[in-house]
XYZ file of C-alpha atoms in Angstrom:
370
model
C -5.426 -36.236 5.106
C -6.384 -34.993 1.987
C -9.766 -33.360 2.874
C -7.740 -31.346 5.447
C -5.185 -30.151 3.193
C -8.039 -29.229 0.900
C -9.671 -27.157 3.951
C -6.357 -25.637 4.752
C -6.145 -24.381 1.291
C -9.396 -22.417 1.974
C -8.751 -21.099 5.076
C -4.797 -19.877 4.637
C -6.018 -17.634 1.892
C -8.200 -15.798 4.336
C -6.353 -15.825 7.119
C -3.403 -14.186 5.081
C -5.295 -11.634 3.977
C -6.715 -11.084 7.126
C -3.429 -10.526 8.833
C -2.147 -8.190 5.821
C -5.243 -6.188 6.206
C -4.399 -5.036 9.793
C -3.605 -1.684 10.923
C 0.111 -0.211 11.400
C -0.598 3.118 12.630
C -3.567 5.173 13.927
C -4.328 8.732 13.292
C -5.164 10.533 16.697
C -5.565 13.904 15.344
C -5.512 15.126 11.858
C -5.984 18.653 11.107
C -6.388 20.682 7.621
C -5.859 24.001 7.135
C -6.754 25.971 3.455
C -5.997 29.196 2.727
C -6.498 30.619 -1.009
C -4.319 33.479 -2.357
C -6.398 36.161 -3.883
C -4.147 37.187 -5.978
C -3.110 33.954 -8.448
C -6.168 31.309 -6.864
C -3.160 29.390 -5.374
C -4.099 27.585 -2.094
C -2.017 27.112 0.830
C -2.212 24.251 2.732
C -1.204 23.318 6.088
C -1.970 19.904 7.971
C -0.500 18.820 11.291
C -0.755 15.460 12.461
C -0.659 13.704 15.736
C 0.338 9.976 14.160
C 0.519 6.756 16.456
C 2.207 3.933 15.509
C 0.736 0.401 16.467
C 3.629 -1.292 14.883
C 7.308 -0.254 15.132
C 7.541 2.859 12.614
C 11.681 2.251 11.210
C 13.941 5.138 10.646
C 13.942 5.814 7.012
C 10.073 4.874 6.603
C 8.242 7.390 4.515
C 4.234 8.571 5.707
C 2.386 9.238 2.631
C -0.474 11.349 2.957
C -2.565 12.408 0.069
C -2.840 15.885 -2.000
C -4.732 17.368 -4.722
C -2.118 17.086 -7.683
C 1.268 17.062 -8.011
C 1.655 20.968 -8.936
C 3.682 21.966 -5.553
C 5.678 24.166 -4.926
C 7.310 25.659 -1.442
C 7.271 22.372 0.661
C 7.981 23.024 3.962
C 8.675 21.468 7.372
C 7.289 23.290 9.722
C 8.596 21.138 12.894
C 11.679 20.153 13.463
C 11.450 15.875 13.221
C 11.183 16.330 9.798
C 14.435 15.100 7.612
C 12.802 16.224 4.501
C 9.552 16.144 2.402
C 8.825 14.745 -1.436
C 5.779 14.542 -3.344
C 4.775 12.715 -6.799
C 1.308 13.638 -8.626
C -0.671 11.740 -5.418
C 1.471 11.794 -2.618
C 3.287 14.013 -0.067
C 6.141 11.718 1.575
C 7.172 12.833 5.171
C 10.274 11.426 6.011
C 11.079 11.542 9.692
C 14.434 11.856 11.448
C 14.177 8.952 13.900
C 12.392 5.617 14.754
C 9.600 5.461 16.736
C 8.496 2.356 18.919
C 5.087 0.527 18.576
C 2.426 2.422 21.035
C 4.660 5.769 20.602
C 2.358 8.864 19.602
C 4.710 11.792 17.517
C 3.350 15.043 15.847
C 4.507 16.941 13.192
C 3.441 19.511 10.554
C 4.478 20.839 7.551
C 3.223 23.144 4.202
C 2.262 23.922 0.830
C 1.223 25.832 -1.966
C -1.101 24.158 -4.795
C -1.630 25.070 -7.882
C -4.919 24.438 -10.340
C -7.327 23.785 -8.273
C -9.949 26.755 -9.273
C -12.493 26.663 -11.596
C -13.666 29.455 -13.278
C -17.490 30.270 -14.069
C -18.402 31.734 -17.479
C -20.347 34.960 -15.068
C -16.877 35.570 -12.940
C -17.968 32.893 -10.340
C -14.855 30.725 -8.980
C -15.160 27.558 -7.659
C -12.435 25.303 -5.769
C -13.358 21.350 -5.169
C -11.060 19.712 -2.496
C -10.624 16.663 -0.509
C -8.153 16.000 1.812
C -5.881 12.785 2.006
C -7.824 10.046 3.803
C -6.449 6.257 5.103
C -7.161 3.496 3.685
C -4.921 1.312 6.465
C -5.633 3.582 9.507
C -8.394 4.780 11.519
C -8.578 8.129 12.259
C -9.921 9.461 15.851
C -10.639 12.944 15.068
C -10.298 15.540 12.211
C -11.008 18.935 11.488
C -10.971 20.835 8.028
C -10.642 24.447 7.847
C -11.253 26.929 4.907
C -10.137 30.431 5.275
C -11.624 33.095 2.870
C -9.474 35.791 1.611
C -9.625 38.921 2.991
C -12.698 40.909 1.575
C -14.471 38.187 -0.671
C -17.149 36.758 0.502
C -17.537 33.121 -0.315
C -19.748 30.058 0.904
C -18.802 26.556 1.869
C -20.674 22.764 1.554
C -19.101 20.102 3.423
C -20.087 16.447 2.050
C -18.985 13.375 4.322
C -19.067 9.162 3.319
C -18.934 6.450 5.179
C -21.846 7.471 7.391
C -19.659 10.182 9.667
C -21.320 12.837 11.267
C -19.522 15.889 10.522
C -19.845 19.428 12.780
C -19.565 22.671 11.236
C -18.489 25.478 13.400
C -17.797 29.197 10.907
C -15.045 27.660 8.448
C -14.490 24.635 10.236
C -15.649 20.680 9.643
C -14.483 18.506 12.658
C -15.470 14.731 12.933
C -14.288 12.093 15.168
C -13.947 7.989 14.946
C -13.630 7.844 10.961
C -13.468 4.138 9.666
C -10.920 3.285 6.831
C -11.331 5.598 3.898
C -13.669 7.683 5.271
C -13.502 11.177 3.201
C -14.665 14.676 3.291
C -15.832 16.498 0.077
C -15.629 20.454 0.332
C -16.654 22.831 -2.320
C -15.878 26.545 -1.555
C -17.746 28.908 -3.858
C -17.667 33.154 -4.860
C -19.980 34.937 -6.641
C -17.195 36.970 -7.808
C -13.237 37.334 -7.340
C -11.261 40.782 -6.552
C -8.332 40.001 -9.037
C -8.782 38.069 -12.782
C -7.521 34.480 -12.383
C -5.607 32.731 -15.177
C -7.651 30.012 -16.856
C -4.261 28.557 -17.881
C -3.972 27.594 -14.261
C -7.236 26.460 -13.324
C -8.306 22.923 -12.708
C -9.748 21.914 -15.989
C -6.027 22.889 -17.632
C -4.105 20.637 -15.084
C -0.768 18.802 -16.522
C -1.507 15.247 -16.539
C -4.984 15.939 -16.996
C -6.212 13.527 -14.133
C -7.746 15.548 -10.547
C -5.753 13.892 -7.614
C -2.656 12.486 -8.822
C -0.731 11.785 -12.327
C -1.605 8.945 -14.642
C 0.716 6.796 -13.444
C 1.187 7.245 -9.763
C -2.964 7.405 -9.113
C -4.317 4.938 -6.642
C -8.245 4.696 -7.399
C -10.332 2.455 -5.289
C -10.638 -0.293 -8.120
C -6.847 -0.558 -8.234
C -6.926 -1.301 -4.877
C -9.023 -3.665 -4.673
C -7.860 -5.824 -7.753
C -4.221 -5.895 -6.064
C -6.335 -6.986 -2.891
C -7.734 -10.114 -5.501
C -4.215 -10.924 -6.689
C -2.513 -10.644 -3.852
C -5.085 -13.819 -2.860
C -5.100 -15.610 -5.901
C -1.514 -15.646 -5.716
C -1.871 -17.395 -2.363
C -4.027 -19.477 -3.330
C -1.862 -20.545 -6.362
C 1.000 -21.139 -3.736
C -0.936 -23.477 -1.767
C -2.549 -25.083 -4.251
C 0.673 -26.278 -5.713
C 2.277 -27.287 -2.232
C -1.077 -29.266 -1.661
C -0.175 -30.770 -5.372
C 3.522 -31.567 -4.058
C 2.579 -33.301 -0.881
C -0.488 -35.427 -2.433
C 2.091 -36.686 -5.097
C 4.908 -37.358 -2.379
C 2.088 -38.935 -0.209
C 1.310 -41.795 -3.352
C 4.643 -43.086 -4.001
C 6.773 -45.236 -1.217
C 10.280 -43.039 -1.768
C 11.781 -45.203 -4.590
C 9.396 -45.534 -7.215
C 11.812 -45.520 -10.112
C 11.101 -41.682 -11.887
C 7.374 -40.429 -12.210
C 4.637 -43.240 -11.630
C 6.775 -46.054 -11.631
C 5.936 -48.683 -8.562
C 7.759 -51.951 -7.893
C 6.200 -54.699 -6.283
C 7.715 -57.924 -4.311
C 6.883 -61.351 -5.698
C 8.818 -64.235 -4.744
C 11.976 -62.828 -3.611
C 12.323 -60.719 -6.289
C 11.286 -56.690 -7.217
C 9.219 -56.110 -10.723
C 7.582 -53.293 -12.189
C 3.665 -52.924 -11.018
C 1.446 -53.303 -13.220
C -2.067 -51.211 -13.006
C -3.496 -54.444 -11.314
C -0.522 -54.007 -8.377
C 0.739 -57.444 -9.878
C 4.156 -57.886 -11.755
C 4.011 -55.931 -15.311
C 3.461 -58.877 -17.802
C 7.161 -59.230 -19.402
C 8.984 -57.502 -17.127
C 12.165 -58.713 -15.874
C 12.279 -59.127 -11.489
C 15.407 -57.907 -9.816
C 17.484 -58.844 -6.659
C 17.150 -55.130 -5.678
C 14.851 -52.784 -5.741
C 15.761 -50.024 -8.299
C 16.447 -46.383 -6.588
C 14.838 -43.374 -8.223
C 16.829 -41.256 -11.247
C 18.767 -38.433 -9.491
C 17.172 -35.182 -11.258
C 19.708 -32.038 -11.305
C 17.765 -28.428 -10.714
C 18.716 -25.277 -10.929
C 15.611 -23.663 -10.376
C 14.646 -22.113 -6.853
C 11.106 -22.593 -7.267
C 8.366 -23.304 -10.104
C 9.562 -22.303 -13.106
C 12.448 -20.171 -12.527
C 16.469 -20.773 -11.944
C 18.123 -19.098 -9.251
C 18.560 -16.326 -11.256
C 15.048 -15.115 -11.160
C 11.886 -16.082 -13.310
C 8.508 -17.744 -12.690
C 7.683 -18.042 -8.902
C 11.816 -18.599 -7.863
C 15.029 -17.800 -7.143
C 14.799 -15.209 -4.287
C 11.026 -15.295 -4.224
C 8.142 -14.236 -6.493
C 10.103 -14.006 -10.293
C 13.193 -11.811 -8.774
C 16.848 -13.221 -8.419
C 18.910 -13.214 -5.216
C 16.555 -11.538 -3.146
C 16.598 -12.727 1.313
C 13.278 -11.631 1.282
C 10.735 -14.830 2.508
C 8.001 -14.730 -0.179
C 5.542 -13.925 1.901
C 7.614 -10.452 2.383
C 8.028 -9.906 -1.492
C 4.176 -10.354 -2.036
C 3.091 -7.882 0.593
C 6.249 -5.456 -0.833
C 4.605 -6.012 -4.550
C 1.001 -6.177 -4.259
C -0.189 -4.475 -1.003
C 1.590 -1.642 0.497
C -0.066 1.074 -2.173
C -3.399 2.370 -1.455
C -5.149 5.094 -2.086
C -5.503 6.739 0.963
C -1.926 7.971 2.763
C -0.574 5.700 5.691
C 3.360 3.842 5.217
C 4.770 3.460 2.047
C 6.985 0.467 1.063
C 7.716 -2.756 2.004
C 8.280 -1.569 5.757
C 4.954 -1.271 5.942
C 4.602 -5.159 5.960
C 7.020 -5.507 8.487
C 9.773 -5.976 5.835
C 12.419 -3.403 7.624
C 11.591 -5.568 10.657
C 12.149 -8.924 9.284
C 15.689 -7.514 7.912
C 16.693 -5.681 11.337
C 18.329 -2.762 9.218
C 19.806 -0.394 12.231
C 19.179 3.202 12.166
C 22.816 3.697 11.080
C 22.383 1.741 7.801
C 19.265 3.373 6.994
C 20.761 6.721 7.441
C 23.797 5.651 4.980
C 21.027 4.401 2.265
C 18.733 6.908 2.292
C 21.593 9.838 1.834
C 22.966 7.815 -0.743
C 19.419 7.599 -2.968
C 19.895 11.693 -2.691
């Protein structure tokens, strides 16, 4: 019994992981469209997507998808199933105005305008260095990247793909189809000279924050990623290992040894404290009746904390109160941010689904966080 709990403890980390790592949505088209403004370096940005979701996608669910920096301004939807858009330093957050069913394929679009993202050359030459948001969490069946030079100045482009995708390049245009998770396209756009003088105030070496694609705080690199990956399976692992722990223990005693490691044994009609031969403790007194174990009072919901929160109990992992199964609370805490776009939050577990929250509610909460 032992050896297979000892497998089992093995396996469930894997398997866990395994079934965390799976994909919610797919990306059937995902198009890019840049536009720099000769006159202050500013780029605009448009991308439309075509999104499919393999896993119910809840009202109030936010689609993050990433961008340059968080120096935005002029957000806008440009199709109507859009409730509203928000952005930090990494992320734009596309919040759409319905629920869509697993297998359901929606599109929408919206805009931009990003600052500090030129760099200037010491003989006039300016330089802009972009790549788009990829997914981390979703595969993406076909994308195209287009850069459209201002009117008049002549510029050159190099495209630079990962992952081992082929890219095509037709005029302005990079297109590539059946990217794997965090595939990513690297495109530098370069002029000889510019028709207006660019502030080097606003360029990319004088970004706020100082960090290229997203804020101090709020940037998901690929380490980060993968070290919440680790935890999130040592804290499995930790789990099991100290149900495994509870169930050996439970297994050695008979259900009334009398407090931690005490065993009785029955000689001649009467009950007496084992010794560690399994005979009768030498001077111990027998009884009629076997004695019953101490009754122990907790307050804790778990190891190491009360009901209140702490340690791994209460409502789950070291929170209070909380319905959510700690399974739930892990995903919510240590896997739904990566650092490609895809679903942000807990939902993105299957949280929203576990909790049945109708449309209604969400509505409610999500005006009321305005």
């Amino acid at each position: 019994m032992l050896s297979a709990l000892l497998l089992a403890l093995l396996i469930l980390p894997i398997t866990v992981f395994t079934a965390w790592a799976k994909d919610y949505d797919e990306i059937v088209n995902y198009d890019v469209t840049v536009q720099p403004n000769a006159e202050d370096g500013s780029l605009f940005f448009t991308v439309s997507l075509d999104w499919k979701a393999l896993e119910e996608l809840p009202y109030g669910e936010k689609l993050k998808i990433g961008i340059p920096n968080g120096s935005i301004r002029e957000e806008t939807a440009l199709t109507d199933n859009i409730e509203r858009l928000s952005f930090d330093n990494s992320y734009m957050y596309v919040y759409l105005d319905q629920s869509f069913d697993a297998g359901e394929t929606f599109h929408f679009a919206y805009s931009w305008i990003q600052e500090y993202m030129y760099t200037l050359g010491e003989d006039g030459s300016v330089i802009y260095d972009y790549t788009p948001g990829w997914f981390d969490e979703a595969r993406v069946d076909h994308m195209t990247v287009t850069w459209q030079h201002p009117q008049g100045v002549d510029g050159s482009l190099d495209y630079q793909g990962d992952h081992g995708v082929s890219w095509t390049l037709s005029g302005n245009t990079a297109s590539a189809a059946d990217l794997p998770h965090g595939a990513k396209l690297q495109l530098t756009a370069s002029y000889p000279s510019w028709p207006t003088e660019l502030d080097p105030g606003m360029s990319r070496d004088n970004e706020p924050g100082g960090s290229w694609g997203g804020g101090d705080d709020d940037y998901e690199d690929d380490f980060g990623y993968v070290f919440r990956r680790m935890m999130l399976r040592l804290t499995v692992i930790i789990i099991v290992a100290a149900l495994i722990y509870c169930i050996v223990a439970a297994a050695r005693h008979d259900g009334y040894s009398g407090g931690f490691g005490t065993h009785y044994v029955f000689v001649n009609n009467l009950w007496y404290p084992a010794g560690p031969d399994g005979k009768p403790k030498p001077g111990s007194t027998g009884t009629a009746h076997k004695p019953k174990p101490p009754v122990t009072h907790h307050s804790s919901g778990g190891f190491g904390g009360s009901s209140r929160g702490g340690g791994f109990g209460g409502g789950g992992f070291g929170g209070g109160g909380s319905h959510c199964a700690c399974a739930s609370s892990c995903a919510c805490a240590c896997a739904c941010a990566c650092a490609g776009g895809g679903r942000a939050g807990c939902s993105a577990k299957n949280l929203y689904g576990a909790v049945k929250l109708d449309e209604e509610m969400s509505r409610k909460l999500g005006e009321g966080r305005r």
